[in-house]
Tab-separated table of C-alpha atoms in Angstrom:
chain	number	residue	atom	x	y	z
A	1	UNK	CA	-168.243	94.881	-26.659
A	2	UNK	CA	-171.330	97.058	-26.898
A	3	UNK	CA	-171.261	97.899	-30.577
A	4	UNK	CA	-174.730	98.357	-31.983
A	5	UNK	CA	-173.971	97.795	-35.658
A	6	UNK	CA	-171.281	96.434	-37.938
A	7	UNK	CA	-169.666	97.750	-41.089
A	8	UNK	CA	-172.024	97.419	-44.045
A	9	UNK	CA	-172.834	98.998	-47.351
A	10	UNK	CA	-175.556	101.729	-47.421
A	11	UNK	CA	-178.229	99.398	-48.912
A	12	UNK	CA	-177.455	96.763	-46.289
A	13	UNK	CA	-177.608	99.340	-43.498
A	14	UNK	CA	-180.969	100.571	-44.767
A	15	UNK	CA	-182.365	97.023	-44.866
A	16	UNK	CA	-181.034	96.380	-41.369
A	17	UNK	CA	-182.625	99.577	-40.053
A	18	UNK	CA	-185.969	98.652	-41.626
A	19	UNK	CA	-185.834	95.193	-40.074
A	20	UNK	CA	-184.905	96.605	-36.679
A	21	UNK	CA	-187.723	99.156	-36.843
A	22	UNK	CA	-190.181	96.391	-37.747
A	23	UNK	CA	-189.037	94.246	-34.830
A	24	UNK	CA	-189.236	97.148	-32.384
A	25	UNK	CA	-192.755	98.142	-33.371
A	26	UNK	CA	-193.855	94.495	-33.438
A	27	UNK	CA	-192.612	94.204	-29.864
A	28	UNK	CA	-194.408	97.398	-28.841
A	29	UNK	CA	-197.592	96.201	-30.525
A	30	UNK	CA	-197.477	92.852	-28.726
A	31	UNK	CA	-196.678	94.503	-25.397
A	32	UNK	CA	-199.105	97.395	-25.360
A	33	UNK	CA	-201.943	96.551	-27.752
A	34	UNK	CA	-202.451	92.919	-26.832
A	35	UNK	CA	-200.995	92.782	-23.329
A	36	UNK	CA	-198.285	90.185	-23.921
A	37	UNK	CA	-195.438	90.271	-21.439
A	38	UNK	CA	-192.637	90.603	-24.005
A	39	UNK	CA	-190.668	93.048	-21.913
A	40	UNK	CA	-191.591	91.776	-18.487
A	41	UNK	CA	-189.779	88.476	-18.314
A	42	UNK	CA	-186.609	86.761	-19.434
A	43	UNK	CA	-186.557	82.919	-19.532
A	44	UNK	CA	-184.417	81.325	-16.855
A	45	UNK	CA	-184.369	84.396	-14.579
A	46	UNK	CA	-185.825	84.178	-11.010
A	47	UNK	CA	-189.080	86.058	-10.547
A	48	UNK	CA	-188.912	89.303	-8.652
A	49	UNK	CA	-192.086	88.488	-6.759
A	50	UNK	CA	-190.347	85.518	-5.110
A	51	UNK	CA	-186.925	87.037	-4.550
A	52	UNK	CA	-187.801	90.706	-3.945
A	53	UNK	CA	-184.921	91.920	-6.076
A	54	UNK	CA	-185.864	95.581	-5.743
A	55	UNK	CA	-185.073	98.106	-8.468
A	56	UNK	CA	-181.912	98.649	-10.485
A	57	UNK	CA	-181.306	102.400	-10.385
A	58	UNK	CA	-180.266	103.954	-13.690
A	59	UNK	CA	-179.227	107.536	-14.420
A	60	UNK	CA	-179.373	108.684	-18.065
A	61	UNK	CA	-178.217	112.142	-19.171
A	62	UNK	CA	-178.927	113.380	-22.689
A	63	UNK	CA	-176.277	114.558	-25.096
A	64	UNK	CA	-176.601	118.289	-24.631
A	65	UNK	CA	-175.542	120.736	-27.322
A	66	UNK	CA	-172.537	122.982	-27.773
A	67	UNK	CA	-173.764	125.658	-25.357
A	68	UNK	CA	-173.181	125.490	-21.619
A	69	UNK	CA	-176.781	126.475	-20.878
A	70	UNK	CA	-177.863	123.232	-22.552
A	71	UNK	CA	-176.045	121.273	-19.833
A	72	UNK	CA	-177.149	123.638	-17.098
A	73	UNK	CA	-180.451	121.881	-16.364
A	74	UNK	CA	-178.799	118.471	-16.006
A	75	UNK	CA	-176.080	119.798	-13.706
A	76	UNK	CA	-178.552	121.794	-11.608
A	77	UNK	CA	-180.961	118.854	-11.326
A	78	UNK	CA	-178.149	116.565	-10.161
A	79	UNK	CA	-176.961	119.146	-7.619
A	80	UNK	CA	-180.482	119.455	-6.222
A	81	UNK	CA	-180.856	115.677	-6.181
A	82	UNK	CA	-177.641	115.306	-4.198
A	83	UNK	CA	-178.755	117.948	-1.709
A	84	UNK	CA	-182.048	116.141	-1.194
A	85	UNK	CA	-180.298	112.800	-0.746
A	86	UNK	CA	-178.045	114.275	1.916
A	87	UNK	CA	-180.966	115.826	3.769
A	88	UNK	CA	-183.145	112.725	3.650
A	89	UNK	CA	-180.393	110.326	4.707
A	90	UNK	CA	-178.657	112.618	7.175
A	91	UNK	CA	-175.339	111.894	5.454
A	92	UNK	CA	-173.521	115.155	4.593
A	93	UNK	CA	-171.087	113.308	2.323
A	94	UNK	CA	-173.664	111.397	0.250
A	95	UNK	CA	-172.993	111.488	-3.492
A	96	UNK	CA	-175.266	110.890	-6.471
A	97	UNK	CA	-173.254	107.815	-7.481
A	98	UNK	CA	-174.031	106.183	-4.110
A	99	UNK	CA	-177.676	105.855	-5.148
A	100	UNK	CA	-177.353	104.650	-8.762
A	101	UNK	CA	-176.217	101.304	-10.130
A	102	UNK	CA	-175.549	102.538	-13.661
A	103	UNK	CA	-174.979	105.843	-15.434
A	104	UNK	CA	-175.387	106.416	-19.163
A	105	UNK	CA	-174.493	109.757	-20.682
A	106	UNK	CA	-173.909	111.168	-24.164
A	107	UNK	CA	-172.144	114.390	-25.147
A	108	UNK	CA	-172.084	116.788	-22.224
A	109	UNK	CA	-174.207	114.262	-20.352
A	110	UNK	CA	-171.382	111.763	-20.708
A	111	UNK	CA	-168.939	114.224	-19.150
A	112	UNK	CA	-171.263	114.820	-16.193
A	113	UNK	CA	-171.852	111.080	-15.712
A	114	UNK	CA	-168.121	110.345	-15.842
A	115	UNK	CA	-167.387	113.092	-13.308
A	116	UNK	CA	-169.983	111.869	-10.831
A	117	UNK	CA	-168.943	108.204	-11.124
A	118	UNK	CA	-165.168	108.722	-11.131
A	119	UNK	CA	-163.539	106.974	-8.181
A	120	UNK	CA	-161.406	109.125	-5.915
A	121	UNK	CA	-158.322	108.240	-3.840
A	122	UNK	CA	-160.476	107.008	-0.934
A	123	UNK	CA	-162.587	104.739	-3.140
A	124	UNK	CA	-165.535	107.138	-2.949
A	125	UNK	CA	-166.938	109.193	-5.865
A	126	UNK	CA	-164.338	111.865	-6.641
A	127	UNK	CA	-166.646	114.796	-7.461
A	128	UNK	CA	-169.854	116.030	-5.920
A	129	UNK	CA	-172.768	117.152	-8.056
A	130	UNK	CA	-172.164	120.709	-6.830
A	131	UNK	CA	-168.628	120.561	-8.243
A	132	UNK	CA	-170.012	119.275	-11.541
A	133	UNK	CA	-172.451	122.202	-11.591
A	134	UNK	CA	-169.543	124.589	-10.927
A	135	UNK	CA	-167.758	123.085	-13.931
A	136	UNK	CA	-170.725	123.931	-16.165
A	137	UNK	CA	-171.381	127.366	-14.643
A	138	UNK	CA	-167.733	128.378	-15.072
A	139	UNK	CA	-168.082	127.638	-18.795
A	140	UNK	CA	-171.062	129.885	-19.541
A	141	UNK	CA	-170.796	133.144	-21.465
A	142	UNK	CA	-168.022	134.726	-23.501
A	143	UNK	CA	-165.392	135.491	-20.893
A	144	UNK	CA	-165.479	132.433	-18.725
A	145	UNK	CA	-162.731	129.881	-18.118
A	146	UNK	CA	-163.223	126.112	-18.219
A	147	UNK	CA	-161.548	125.019	-14.991
A	148	UNK	CA	-158.083	126.216	-15.889
A	149	UNK	CA	-158.551	126.599	-19.645
A	150	UNK	CA	-158.247	130.376	-20.006
A	151	UNK	CA	-159.856	130.978	-23.382
A	152	UNK	CA	-162.206	127.998	-23.401
A	153	UNK	CA	-165.923	128.213	-24.009
A	154	UNK	CA	-168.182	125.223	-23.624
A	155	UNK	CA	-168.711	125.194	-27.377
A	156	UNK	CA	-164.945	125.158	-27.929
A	157	UNK	CA	-164.668	122.022	-25.810
A	158	UNK	CA	-167.039	120.303	-28.207
A	159	UNK	CA	-165.335	121.568	-31.355
A	160	UNK	CA	-161.826	120.654	-30.243
A	161	UNK	CA	-162.548	117.560	-28.179
A	162	UNK	CA	-161.490	119.383	-24.993
A	163	UNK	CA	-158.435	117.231	-24.325
A	164	UNK	CA	-156.713	119.729	-22.013
A	165	UNK	CA	-159.881	120.449	-20.056
A	166	UNK	CA	-160.715	116.774	-19.632
A	167	UNK	CA	-157.125	115.998	-18.651
A	168	UNK	CA	-157.466	118.392	-15.728
A	169	UNK	CA	-160.719	116.749	-14.669
A	170	UNK	CA	-159.902	113.053	-15.112
A	171	UNK	CA	-156.116	112.782	-15.135
A	172	UNK	CA	-155.066	109.303	-16.298
A	173	UNK	CA	-158.221	107.562	-15.037
A	174	UNK	CA	-159.833	104.959	-17.309
A	175	UNK	CA	-163.254	103.339	-17.556
A	176	UNK	CA	-162.180	100.879	-14.872
A	177	UNK	CA	-161.687	103.748	-12.437
A	178	UNK	CA	-165.401	104.327	-11.836
A	179	UNK	CA	-167.441	103.307	-8.824
A	180	UNK	CA	-170.255	101.733	-10.876
A	181	UNK	CA	-171.056	100.780	-14.493
A	182	UNK	CA	-170.762	103.653	-16.963
A	183	UNK	CA	-171.989	103.791	-20.568
A	184	UNK	CA	-170.853	106.560	-22.927
A	185	UNK	CA	-171.773	106.387	-26.648
A	186	UNK	CA	-170.088	107.840	-29.698
A	187	UNK	CA	-170.074	107.140	-33.438
A	188	UNK	CA	-167.160	105.224	-34.910
A	189	UNK	CA	-166.557	106.690	-38.363
A	190	UNK	CA	-164.437	103.684	-39.345
A	191	UNK	CA	-167.440	101.366	-39.090
A	192	UNK	CA	-170.207	103.971	-39.587
A	193	UNK	CA	-171.877	102.573	-36.481
A	194	UNK	CA	-172.587	103.551	-32.875
A	195	UNK	CA	-169.983	102.487	-30.338
A	196	UNK	CA	-170.616	102.385	-26.593
A	197	UNK	CA	-167.780	102.678	-24.094
A	198	UNK	CA	-168.663	100.369	-21.209
A	199	UNK	CA	-167.052	99.792	-17.838
A	200	UNK	CA	-168.321	96.200	-17.874
A	201	UNK	CA	-166.281	95.533	-21.003
A	202	UNK	CA	-163.275	97.444	-19.663
A	203	UNK	CA	-163.143	95.251	-16.559
A	204	UNK	CA	-163.051	92.165	-18.782
A	205	UNK	CA	-160.287	93.279	-21.148
A	206	UNK	CA	-157.696	96.002	-21.688
A	207	UNK	CA	-158.802	96.030	-25.328
A	208	UNK	CA	-162.050	97.695	-24.225
A	209	UNK	CA	-160.600	99.988	-21.564
A	210	UNK	CA	-160.123	103.647	-22.539
A	211	UNK	CA	-158.934	106.734	-20.709
A	212	UNK	CA	-161.864	108.830	-19.532
A	213	UNK	CA	-160.235	111.876	-21.119
A	214	UNK	CA	-160.479	110.121	-24.496
A	215	UNK	CA	-163.984	108.827	-23.817
A	216	UNK	CA	-165.276	112.332	-23.104
A	217	UNK	CA	-163.436	113.760	-26.112
A	218	UNK	CA	-165.052	111.082	-28.272
A	219	UNK	CA	-168.615	111.628	-27.109
A	220	UNK	CA	-168.217	115.427	-27.326
A	221	UNK	CA	-166.528	115.617	-30.755
A	222	UNK	CA	-168.797	117.810	-32.883
A	223	UNK	CA	-168.740	120.456	-35.555
A	224	UNK	CA	-166.626	118.296	-37.844
A	225	UNK	CA	-164.136	117.358	-35.121
A	226	UNK	CA	-162.993	113.749	-34.958
A	227	UNK	CA	-161.426	112.191	-31.859
A	228	UNK	CA	-158.919	109.471	-32.698
A	229	UNK	CA	-158.231	107.256	-29.708
A	230	UNK	CA	-156.963	103.846	-28.703
A	231	UNK	CA	-157.603	101.500	-25.812
A	232	UNK	CA	-155.044	101.314	-23.012
A	233	UNK	CA	-153.339	98.335	-24.643
A	234	UNK	CA	-153.435	99.958	-28.093
A	235	UNK	CA	-155.379	97.120	-29.724
A	236	UNK	CA	-158.687	98.939	-30.322
A	237	UNK	CA	-158.801	102.137	-32.372
A	238	UNK	CA	-161.795	104.460	-32.679
A	239	UNK	CA	-162.333	107.435	-35.009
A	240	UNK	CA	-165.100	109.041	-33.007
A	241	UNK	CA	-167.757	111.642	-33.709
A	242	UNK	CA	-170.210	112.986	-31.165
A	243	UNK	CA	-172.486	110.605	-29.303
A	244	UNK	CA	-174.850	113.488	-28.575
A	245	UNK	CA	-176.751	113.171	-31.844
A	246	UNK	CA	-179.455	110.919	-33.268
A	247	UNK	CA	-180.693	107.970	-31.191
A	248	UNK	CA	-177.589	107.918	-28.986
A	249	UNK	CA	-178.319	111.477	-27.879
A	250	UNK	CA	-180.810	110.017	-25.396
A	251	UNK	CA	-178.960	107.086	-23.769
A	252	UNK	CA	-181.923	105.907	-21.673
A	253	UNK	CA	-182.659	103.007	-24.024
A	254	UNK	CA	-178.987	101.964	-23.992
A	255	UNK	CA	-179.063	101.926	-20.190
A	256	UNK	CA	-182.208	99.772	-20.099
A	257	UNK	CA	-180.790	97.343	-22.659
A	258	UNK	CA	-177.540	97.021	-20.713
A	259	UNK	CA	-179.348	96.215	-17.473
A	260	UNK	CA	-181.695	93.618	-18.983
A	261	UNK	CA	-178.935	91.804	-20.869
A	262	UNK	CA	-176.114	92.037	-18.313
A	263	UNK	CA	-177.090	89.149	-16.056
A	264	UNK	CA	-173.688	89.031	-14.371
A	265	UNK	CA	-174.153	92.423	-12.737
A	266	UNK	CA	-177.969	92.644	-12.701
A	267	UNK	CA	-179.142	89.036	-12.243
A	268	UNK	CA	-182.646	89.825	-10.985
A	269	UNK	CA	-183.674	92.457	-13.539
A	270	UNK	CA	-186.338	90.760	-15.664
A	271	UNK	CA	-188.059	93.777	-17.239
A	272	UNK	CA	-188.557	97.506	-17.084
A	273	UNK	CA	-190.666	97.106	-13.950
A	274	UNK	CA	-187.423	96.159	-12.178
A	275	UNK	CA	-185.740	99.430	-13.160
A	276	UNK	CA	-185.896	102.876	-11.574
A	277	UNK	CA	-184.804	105.272	-14.316
A	278	UNK	CA	-184.051	108.978	-14.024
A	279	UNK	CA	-183.574	110.536	-17.463
A	280	UNK	CA	-182.424	114.157	-17.765
A	281	UNK	CA	-182.835	116.093	-21.006
A	282	UNK	CA	-181.329	119.307	-22.342
A	283	UNK	CA	-182.246	122.609	-20.802
A	284	UNK	CA	-183.055	124.600	-23.928
A	285	UNK	CA	-184.471	124.122	-27.384
A	286	UNK	CA	-183.083	125.435	-30.634
A	287	UNK	CA	-184.153	128.914	-31.685
A	288	UNK	CA	-184.168	129.485	-35.430
A	289	UNK	CA	-183.140	133.003	-36.426
A	290	UNK	CA	-184.949	135.022	-39.066
A	291	UNK	CA	-183.545	136.450	-42.274
A	292	UNK	CA	-184.035	139.950	-43.727
A	293	UNK	CA	-187.606	139.148	-44.773
A	294	UNK	CA	-188.469	137.673	-41.356
A	295	UNK	CA	-188.354	134.209	-42.898
A	296	UNK	CA	-186.888	131.573	-40.560
A	297	UNK	CA	-183.334	130.685	-41.572
A	298	UNK	CA	-182.036	127.335	-40.322
A	299	UNK	CA	-178.330	126.586	-40.467
A	300	UNK	CA	-176.961	123.066	-40.792
A	301	UNK	CA	-176.199	123.088	-37.093
A	302	UNK	CA	-179.783	124.158	-36.328
A	303	UNK	CA	-181.154	121.303	-38.419
A	304	UNK	CA	-178.813	118.770	-36.829
A	305	UNK	CA	-179.820	119.988	-33.389
A	306	UNK	CA	-183.534	119.866	-34.195
A	307	UNK	CA	-183.138	116.332	-35.519
A	308	UNK	CA	-181.268	115.232	-32.415
A	309	UNK	CA	-183.914	116.753	-30.138
A	310	UNK	CA	-186.678	115.095	-32.119
A	311	UNK	CA	-185.064	111.664	-31.879
A	312	UNK	CA	-184.390	112.176	-28.151
A	313	UNK	CA	-188.106	112.916	-27.701
A	314	UNK	CA	-189.002	109.771	-29.629
A	315	UNK	CA	-186.778	107.693	-27.344
A	316	UNK	CA	-188.400	109.371	-24.331
A	317	UNK	CA	-191.894	108.604	-25.660
A	318	UNK	CA	-191.044	104.972	-26.374
A	319	UNK	CA	-189.421	104.454	-22.974
A	320	UNK	CA	-192.390	106.074	-21.224
A	321	UNK	CA	-194.694	103.740	-23.147
A	322	UNK	CA	-192.592	100.718	-22.149
A	323	UNK	CA	-192.900	101.637	-18.471
A	324	UNK	CA	-196.654	102.081	-18.873
A	325	UNK	CA	-198.450	102.494	-15.560
A	326	UNK	CA	-195.122	102.731	-13.731
A	327	UNK	CA	-194.201	105.862	-15.694
A	328	UNK	CA	-193.884	108.720	-13.235
A	329	UNK	CA	-192.627	106.532	-10.409
A	330	UNK	CA	-190.206	104.071	-12.009
A	331	UNK	CA	-189.461	106.327	-14.974
A	332	UNK	CA	-188.959	110.049	-14.432
A	333	UNK	CA	-187.940	112.463	-17.172
A	334	UNK	CA	-186.557	115.918	-16.349
A	335	UNK	CA	-187.045	118.283	-19.284
A	336	UNK	CA	-187.418	122.056	-19.503
A	337	UNK	CA	-188.366	124.451	-22.266
A	338	UNK	CA	-186.277	127.256	-23.720
A	339	UNK	CA	-184.346	129.679	-21.563
A	340	UNK	CA	-186.053	133.056	-21.675
A	341	UNK	CA	-182.825	134.994	-22.300
A	342	UNK	CA	-179.232	134.119	-23.243
A	343	UNK	CA	-177.362	132.799	-20.231
A	344	UNK	CA	-174.151	134.465	-19.079
A	345	UNK	CA	-171.746	133.467	-16.322
A	346	UNK	CA	-173.197	136.017	-13.876
A	347	UNK	CA	-176.746	134.710	-14.316
A	348	UNK	CA	-176.058	130.992	-14.790
A	349	UNK	CA	-177.039	129.911	-11.284
A	350	UNK	CA	-180.262	131.914	-11.445
A	351	UNK	CA	-181.014	130.484	-14.889
A	352	UNK	CA	-180.478	126.959	-13.581
A	353	UNK	CA	-182.896	127.635	-10.737
A	354	UNK	CA	-185.440	129.030	-13.183
A	355	UNK	CA	-185.297	125.902	-15.347
A	356	UNK	CA	-185.791	123.708	-12.294
A	357	UNK	CA	-188.777	125.861	-11.381
A	358	UNK	CA	-190.398	125.389	-14.784
A	359	UNK	CA	-193.236	122.948	-15.198
A	360	UNK	CA	-191.854	119.681	-16.468
A	361	UNK	CA	-192.153	119.011	-20.205
A	362	UNK	CA	-193.475	115.537	-20.994
A	363	UNK	CA	-193.344	113.731	-24.343
A	364	UNK	CA	-196.423	111.757	-25.345
A	365	UNK	CA	-196.142	109.169	-28.113
A	366	UNK	CA	-197.682	110.502	-31.358
A	367	UNK	CA	-198.977	113.555	-29.493
A	368	UNK	CA	-195.909	115.775	-29.103
A	369	UNK	CA	-195.156	117.527	-25.833
A	370	UNK	CA	-197.290	118.650	-22.920
A	371	UNK	CA	-196.683	120.455	-19.629
A	372	UNK	CA	-196.792	118.385	-16.476
A	373	UNK	CA	-198.586	119.517	-13.356
A	374	UNK	CA	-195.284	119.272	-11.466
A	375	UNK	CA	-192.122	121.309	-11.823
A	376	UNK	CA	-188.734	119.799	-12.572
A	377	UNK	CA	-187.666	120.526	-8.999
A	378	UNK	CA	-190.662	118.659	-7.608
A	379	UNK	CA	-189.877	115.662	-9.805
A	380	UNK	CA	-186.253	115.667	-8.651
A	381	UNK	CA	-187.385	115.696	-5.017
A	382	UNK	CA	-189.751	112.773	-5.670
A	383	UNK	CA	-186.928	110.773	-7.269
A	384	UNK	CA	-184.711	111.439	-4.256
A	385	UNK	CA	-187.376	109.974	-1.977
A	386	UNK	CA	-187.651	106.830	-4.129
A	387	UNK	CA	-183.867	106.399	-4.211
A	388	UNK	CA	-183.672	106.626	-0.431
A	389	UNK	CA	-186.466	104.036	-0.088
A	390	UNK	CA	-184.567	101.636	-2.359
A	391	UNK	CA	-181.378	102.218	-0.354
A	392	UNK	CA	-183.198	101.354	2.859
A	393	UNK	CA	-184.795	98.274	1.271
A	394	UNK	CA	-181.354	96.974	0.291
A	395	UNK	CA	-180.063	97.373	3.815
A	396	UNK	CA	-182.860	95.125	5.075
A	397	UNK	CA	-182.775	92.573	2.273
A	398	UNK	CA	-180.398	89.599	2.503
A	399	UNK	CA	-180.498	89.193	-1.275
A	400	UNK	CA	-178.409	91.630	-3.373
A	401	UNK	CA	-179.953	92.499	-6.712
A	402	UNK	CA	-176.756	94.065	-8.094
A	403	UNK	CA	-173.303	92.465	-8.288
A	404	UNK	CA	-170.950	95.002	-9.852
A	405	UNK	CA	-167.821	93.558	-11.425
A	406	UNK	CA	-164.716	94.446	-9.465
A	407	UNK	CA	-161.308	95.191	-10.932
A	408	UNK	CA	-159.039	92.282	-10.052
A	409	UNK	CA	-155.300	92.153	-10.436
A	410	UNK	CA	-153.404	95.121	-11.943
A	411	UNK	CA	-153.249	95.221	-15.707
A	412	UNK	CA	-150.475	93.166	-17.247
A	413	UNK	CA	-150.440	94.704	-20.707
A	414	UNK	CA	-147.392	96.598	-21.962
A	415	UNK	CA	-149.439	99.775	-22.020
A	416	UNK	CA	-150.053	99.732	-18.288
A	417	UNK	CA	-147.288	97.824	-16.522
A	418	UNK	CA	-145.363	101.050	-16.009
A	419	UNK	CA	-148.197	102.357	-13.820
A	420	UNK	CA	-148.588	99.341	-11.560
A	421	UNK	CA	-150.609	99.538	-8.407
A	422	UNK	CA	-154.275	100.111	-7.858
A	423	UNK	CA	-156.339	102.152	-10.263
A	424	UNK	CA	-157.448	104.339	-7.381
A	425	UNK	CA	-153.894	105.338	-6.501
A	426	UNK	CA	-153.091	106.065	-10.117
A	427	UNK	CA	-156.162	108.261	-10.412
A	428	UNK	CA	-155.478	110.171	-7.224
A	429	UNK	CA	-151.931	111.054	-8.161
A	430	UNK	CA	-152.885	112.836	-11.373
A	431	UNK	CA	-155.905	114.943	-10.443
A	432	UNK	CA	-155.750	118.443	-8.940
A	433	UNK	CA	-158.547	119.690	-6.739
A	434	UNK	CA	-161.476	121.656	-8.230
A	435	UNK	CA	-160.557	124.621	-6.037
A	436	UNK	CA	-157.123	124.887	-7.626
A	437	UNK	CA	-158.651	124.865	-11.124
A	438	UNK	CA	-161.087	127.626	-10.301
A	439	UNK	CA	-158.314	129.875	-9.042
A	440	UNK	CA	-156.200	129.619	-12.217
A	441	UNK	CA	-156.058	132.322	-14.862
């Protein structure tokens, strides 16, 4: 199971963090200051140069905040990406999930990733990126509805865990009911450690399989909310807080780690040069209000948000450094600045287009942020072209570089025997169409 830490006393945790930090920076020093290939090879793995394994395609979506406009950039970028993929391939039914081998998402990013990778009744991805964008747009402002949740605001989903909203979106689907590997982090308060929901683990055991409704509630729990959930067989219990904070707020590193260590599904991935990573950040930055004397006044939520954004930038900088010369082709980060005005439902689509039209914000290690020469839209279009090239390469290559675990026989646990049959059929029978949700009041 992908649990990144174990229960320990505060002094022990501090010592462990110090040791981990030392090891990470030692690795970076060896890799980038002295040119050692620490990240470029894994003993016992065939060389890419001989086998032409291609690139493992990873999608990472940051844990956006408790405002719908924070998720707007990610949803709009994915919708544009899907449009470009359809145009370049000539396939009007192409979906984002068709062109990625792994999705990692935290907070609102986890909800978007789960939507796009959810398997539908025909075995294809259930939702298009345009439908995911509609989900976000319908949640903006003060009078909107969240796909059938009359009084819901995006922030309310995060405060309450959004069980009813997520139930409408995912039905009874579980981690197994996705078309490709999915990683969604949260924090387990029982162990005081990060916990990553993983499809790879769910396929292996019912003890690691969770309903997607619970997974999304766990990664979105914020503002003091705690999501208590159990695996489908009831053997694993989690007391979850939001995965959209601290290091897990940017799941790009978790996605890379999963690919490089999961040799069953990604046997030819030997280093970051074998990965094509699209990482999408939040669409806005925190604005600190001023008090009566025009002195900035930061609330606890402001400080938590600023901390999360800072750590997400640090992860971005470190990942960009790991990719080195391949950064910009193998690693692409979509990041915008602040929205110029508050976003309401009537202006959400225009606001999304404006953020895509902004010059891309790049993080530079130890140097803060800088504006790229390209816009976010231009970067999305470039990624689409690379994804199509990789798709064409795989069609010509006799050697598959990805072997996704398939769900075998139906679950035999007491928690699931009552719903026998394929996971796809079970998913299809419990999910209404997006059109029916939008029409509800």
